[in-house]
């Protein structure tokens, strides 16, 4: 018979976990990056009335509040068609205006935004330049991640009813991209805890950690949306989610793990595209063994990324050859691939000779390191273990250690190498800006390269897209020569849905633009 | 007898007090700044150090631990268990919103368990040693051994995904409660039917049963009129404790079925580090168990004349 003791032990164990700071941490996500959109919708004449109810199941947290100035609510609001930004990215990762009609550079520090006409907020009030300026200011004040994209002391000035300017302290060529970030959802101050937004679906209720319900917004600038109701349910257990889709309790699942996707029956439609998240190994440049460029290079050449995909992600997703995922619309300079012979040669050249137990030695030092991982993304630790074997084959001794809170483990620089994962924005500036330049939020390994710093300054000031792409190429060439980190794989973004009921779903590298105008149900 | 009852009551209170110490201790040790978390939950987006300091003073977080414990305990005794770190609402309100769903599921589970376990146990006892008895015993072992989350997924696969008779996701409606209730009832049926069988066999061997049959009762009548009343006391304790277990919110099953009860509330609170909610769930669990134990004692006392004579 189960007893009080058993039950309380379980609950208290949970409490101890939390009390020890071992609560499962969310993946350190570089503030979810620039985003992707659905097809452009020219305002159409009102068509048929909204029909049908779409029920989406997710394993991700539903926010505790519907106020976009809190946490990552803005992200959720765009995902489910409630919130919109001034610009957005197409599935091909091209930037396009959304609530803005045009964004023009007046001078290197000043951008002028002209707003789309006839846009209304959910409370019926018109979207004026005044309201947009207040919204942007509110985002910069309230959301700590916002200043990673737009400088905190940007001056926002209303010119007239439809025009405003943004003046940045230093040249900011990436501003149009930055305004697509979810931190800048255009909103009016929340009423009853629900932000007033402009999207096609209006949030109506939230049951904490359970259910989020939206209804169509009749005055939407793009015409009445197709769904009569949208219900998002959080179901923690992945198998239960999959079964609920098969039983008809749900119509669609987001972020399906590859192993569960593989178990779904044939009559369930699935789309899988490489996402915008990049899994990589952070190397510490301030201590052995990775303070030696030859050792860094050797490790990068020795890793078989295809094998990592096959072993941990069911062969889905894609391999990463440089600091940008292939899905973010930036031309990749291939740098890191697999060549085991070359890896061995590099270690020989650097003076590492095989010892009796197969581990290489140099000046009495063994070629060994600890590779940290964390459970935030389920595939990270299996990848780390596969790397342990692959590097072991050329004479490394790798110890894999999983910790709960990776950030607190490595932020002091007390590590040799660590698994890490970042959601990458499609702006070339984002990845070097948060991971490689001096003082970057995720530059835990103390990397510094003067040539890269200079290129980054140029990139910050460049506003011409072709010029930005050229600078991104040059930066990747430095990464190819210097191997600051080891880039591994891009996990897939899998969506599963009942094809008999759901139509008009366009897969997107980024899960931010899940619900689009074309998404319909037929029942 | 009175001394025994008093001992029981004080033992229960002691257990509750110890659990309250544990719950408070863990809440005090948890990482994070409660004052800042609460300010954010109340809608202050970027709390200033001054605001945090003021809130700390208001919550008496700067007092020494024993004083903080007494403050928290006196609040708890008045029904004030603090505010949720995520919504700023009183945690008692959050808990009491979720409790009815758990109560309904527990009720349905117990009803199902009894409806199946009683006849099974009786039949097994009366047909002792038959193929049926062996089969029932095997089933009972299986039911007790199968892990709940696996049974839950199998039931979903069969009745929801394949046959489409029932929803896969739990909800506080009859259809939405059936699968979780069956999952929870299975191990119960296993345990209860064994208990009923053993108690019935025990009674069947008693001299008064022989007397009853000698009086000309058929064996079925004898079991019905004399046997069953003597089986109850043994089963009552088991049922009461099972009810207590179910009322604390079944953590795993509620999570798998996404059922909106207090078990899932506790899990979500644990995953998010929402300590006030978790502490209340722990306290309530202990309280429900202590009450369940007292109730079982009381029922034994009324049902079983032999206990009263002690």
PDB file of C-alpha atoms in Angstrom, chain A residues 1-4 6-8 10-12 14-16 18-24 61-65 69-70 141-144 147 207-210 233-237 239-241 243-250 267 498, chain B residues 19 22-23 26-27 29-31 40 43 45-46 84 86 98 153 156-157 160-161 164 167-170 187-188 191 238 242 245 248-249 251 255-256 258 260 264 266 268 270-275 278-279 281-282 285-286 289:
ATOM      1  CA  UNK A   1       0.000   0.000   0.000  1.00  0.00           C
ATOM      2  CA  UNK A   2       1.417   3.388  -0.885  1.00  0.00           C
ATOM      3  CA  UNK A   3       1.971   5.391   2.204  1.00  0.00           C
ATOM      4  CA  UNK A   4       2.212   8.951   3.301  1.00  0.00           C
ATOM      5  CA  UNK A   6       6.241   7.430  -0.083  1.00  0.00           C
ATOM      6  CA  UNK A   7       4.119  10.298  -1.307  1.00  0.00           C
ATOM      7  CA  UNK A   8       5.783  12.920   0.767  1.00  0.00           C
ATOM      8  CA  UNK A  10       8.304  12.222  -3.805  1.00  0.00           C
ATOM      9  CA  UNK A  11       7.042  15.742  -3.230  1.00  0.00           C
ATOM     10  CA  UNK A  12       9.823  16.625  -0.847  1.00  0.00           C
ATOM     11  CA  UNK A  14      10.927  17.651  -5.826  1.00  0.00           C
ATOM     12  CA  UNK A  15      11.225  20.448  -3.294  1.00  0.00           C
ATOM     13  CA  UNK A  16      14.818  19.528  -2.512  1.00  0.00           C
ATOM     14  CA  UNK A  18      14.204  23.099  -6.429  1.00  0.00           C
ATOM     15  CA  UNK A  19      15.822  24.183  -3.210  1.00  0.00           C
ATOM     16  CA  UNK A  20      19.210  23.053  -4.448  1.00  0.00           C
ATOM     17  CA  UNK A  21      18.753  25.152  -7.518  1.00  0.00           C
ATOM     18  CA  UNK A  22      18.365  22.061  -9.623  1.00  0.00           C
ATOM     19  CA  UNK A  23      15.072  23.041 -11.103  1.00  0.00           C
ATOM     20  CA  UNK A  24      15.180  22.187 -14.774  1.00  0.00           C
ATOM     21  CA  UNK A  61       5.441  26.372 -21.268  1.00  0.00           C
ATOM     22  CA  UNK A  62       2.422  28.541 -21.793  1.00  0.00           C
ATOM     23  CA  UNK A  63       3.293  31.863 -20.171  1.00  0.00           C
ATOM     24  CA  UNK A  64       1.860  32.685 -16.751  1.00  0.00           C
ATOM     25  CA  UNK A  65       0.612  36.005 -18.011  1.00  0.00           C
ATOM     26  CA  UNK A  69       6.044  43.121 -21.136  1.00  0.00           C
ATOM     27  CA  UNK A  70       6.576  39.986 -19.017  1.00  0.00           C
ATOM     28  CA  UNK A 141      12.188  49.634 -20.574  1.00  0.00           C
ATOM     29  CA  UNK A 142      10.427  46.481 -19.487  1.00  0.00           C
ATOM     30  CA  UNK A 143      12.157  43.617 -21.310  1.00  0.00           C
ATOM     31  CA  UNK A 144      15.759  42.907 -20.359  1.00  0.00           C
ATOM     32  CA  UNK A 147      18.554  45.966 -25.561  1.00  0.00           C
ATOM     33  CA  UNK A 207      -5.504  28.773 -17.529  1.00  0.00           C
ATOM     34  CA  UNK A 208      -2.049  28.755 -16.038  1.00  0.00           C
ATOM     35  CA  UNK A 209       0.140  25.948 -17.438  1.00  0.00           C
ATOM     36  CA  UNK A 210      -2.875  24.359 -19.089  1.00  0.00           C
ATOM     37  CA  UNK A 233      -3.047  23.004 -24.617  1.00  0.00           C
ATOM     38  CA  UNK A 234       0.091  22.242 -22.691  1.00  0.00           C
ATOM     39  CA  UNK A 235       0.704  18.505 -22.264  1.00  0.00           C
ATOM     40  CA  UNK A 236       3.973  17.652 -20.593  1.00  0.00           C
ATOM     41  CA  UNK A 237       4.242  14.025 -21.674  1.00  0.00           C
ATOM     42  CA  UNK A 239       3.747  10.292 -25.823  1.00  0.00           C
ATOM     43  CA  UNK A 240       0.460  11.549 -24.412  1.00  0.00           C
ATOM     44  CA  UNK A 241       0.598  14.481 -26.845  1.00  0.00           C
ATOM     45  CA  UNK A 243      -1.744   9.885 -28.700  1.00  0.00           C
ATOM     46  CA  UNK A 244      -4.037  12.877 -28.248  1.00  0.00           C
ATOM     47  CA  UNK A 245      -3.307  13.867 -31.849  1.00  0.00           C
ATOM     48  CA  UNK A 246      -4.157  10.346 -33.043  1.00  0.00           C
ATOM     49  CA  UNK A 247      -7.363  10.218 -31.020  1.00  0.00           C
ATOM     50  CA  UNK A 248      -8.573  13.511 -32.480  1.00  0.00           C
ATOM     51  CA  UNK A 249      -8.323  15.410 -29.168  1.00  0.00           C
ATOM     52  CA  UNK A 250      -5.765  17.660 -30.845  1.00  0.00           C
ATOM     53  CA  UNK A 267      -2.172   9.062 -41.657  1.00  0.00           C
ATOM     54  CA  UNK A 498      -4.132  15.877 -38.876  1.00  0.00           C
TER      55      UNK A 498
ATOM     56  CA  UNK B  19       6.069  18.360   7.648  1.00  0.00           C
ATOM     57  CA  UNK B  22      10.298  20.631   6.254  1.00  0.00           C
ATOM     58  CA  UNK B  23       8.102  22.561   3.846  1.00  0.00           C
ATOM     59  CA  UNK B  26      12.869  24.056   1.812  1.00  0.00           C
ATOM     60  CA  UNK B  27      10.959  27.192   0.902  1.00  0.00           C
ATOM     61  CA  UNK B  29      16.434  27.451   1.164  1.00  0.00           C
ATOM     62  CA  UNK B  30      15.153  27.653  -2.404  1.00  0.00           C
ATOM     63  CA  UNK B  31      17.178  29.797  -4.778  1.00  0.00           C
ATOM     64  CA  UNK B  40       7.130  40.733 -10.972  1.00  0.00           C
ATOM     65  CA  UNK B  43       3.054  43.399 -12.491  1.00  0.00           C
ATOM     66  CA  UNK B  45       8.336  44.572 -14.584  1.00  0.00           C
ATOM     67  CA  UNK B  46      11.746  45.728 -13.392  1.00  0.00           C
ATOM     68  CA  UNK B  84       2.086  32.396  -5.948  1.00  0.00           C
ATOM     69  CA  UNK B  86       3.981  33.421 -11.001  1.00  0.00           C
ATOM     70  CA  UNK B  98      -7.815  22.600  -8.565  1.00  0.00           C
ATOM     71  CA  UNK B 153      -0.215   5.241 -22.347  1.00  0.00           C
ATOM     72  CA  UNK B 156      -4.703   5.915 -24.413  1.00  0.00           C
ATOM     73  CA  UNK B 157      -3.334   3.980 -27.354  1.00  0.00           C
ATOM     74  CA  UNK B 160      -8.379   6.905 -27.539  1.00  0.00           C
ATOM     75  CA  UNK B 161      -5.970   6.666 -30.466  1.00  0.00           C
ATOM     76  CA  UNK B 164     -11.567   6.562 -30.478  1.00  0.00           C
ATOM     77  CA  UNK B 167     -10.635  11.333 -25.175  1.00  0.00           C
ATOM     78  CA  UNK B 168      -6.903  10.875 -24.630  1.00  0.00           C
ATOM     79  CA  UNK B 169      -6.652  13.989 -22.517  1.00  0.00           C
ATOM     80  CA  UNK B 170      -8.145  14.110 -19.060  1.00  0.00           C
ATOM     81  CA  UNK B 187      -3.483  -1.395  -8.721  1.00  0.00           C
ATOM     82  CA  UNK B 188      -6.296  -0.674  -6.254  1.00  0.00           C
ATOM     83  CA  UNK B 191      -4.745  -4.893  -3.601  1.00  0.00           C
ATOM     84  CA  UNK B 238      -7.259   0.112   3.052  1.00  0.00           C
ATOM     85  CA  UNK B 242      -6.279   4.801  -0.653  1.00  0.00           C
ATOM     86  CA  UNK B 245      -3.565   8.889  -1.432  1.00  0.00           C
ATOM     87  CA  UNK B 248      -3.331  14.294  -2.524  1.00  0.00           C
ATOM     88  CA  UNK B 249      -3.369  14.375  -6.306  1.00  0.00           C
ATOM     89  CA  UNK B 251       1.328  13.235  -9.552  1.00  0.00           C
ATOM     90  CA  UNK B 255       0.672  14.722 -15.550  1.00  0.00           C
ATOM     91  CA  UNK B 256       0.404  12.056 -18.239  1.00  0.00           C
ATOM     92  CA  UNK B 258      -2.771  16.552 -18.504  1.00  0.00           C
ATOM     93  CA  UNK B 260      -6.100  19.709 -14.060  1.00  0.00           C
ATOM     94  CA  UNK B 264      -0.228  18.284 -11.636  1.00  0.00           C
ATOM     95  CA  UNK B 266       2.462  20.274  -7.509  1.00  0.00           C
ATOM     96  CA  UNK B 268       4.262  22.290 -12.367  1.00  0.00           C
ATOM     97  CA  UNK B 270       8.171  22.052  -8.637  1.00  0.00           C
ATOM     98  CA  UNK B 271       9.405  22.429 -12.211  1.00  0.00           C
ATOM     99  CA  UNK B 272       9.079  26.201 -12.061  1.00  0.00           C
ATOM    100  CA  UNK B 273      10.420  26.627  -8.553  1.00  0.00           C
ATOM    101  CA  UNK B 274       7.097  28.063  -7.391  1.00  0.00           C
ATOM    102  CA  UNK B 275       7.767  27.270  -3.747  1.00  0.00           C
ATOM    103  CA  UNK B 278       4.561  23.431  -3.681  1.00  0.00           C
ATOM    104  CA  UNK B 279       4.767  23.949   0.079  1.00  0.00           C
ATOM    105  CA  UNK B 281       0.637  20.929  -1.790  1.00  0.00           C
ATOM    106  CA  UNK B 282       3.031  19.149   0.589  1.00  0.00           C
ATOM    107  CA  UNK B 285      -0.918  16.026   1.382  1.00  0.00           C
ATOM    108  CA  UNK B 286       0.281  15.481   4.930  1.00  0.00           C
ATOM    109  CA  UNK B 289      -3.101  11.584   5.256  1.00  0.00           C
TER     110      UNK B 289
END
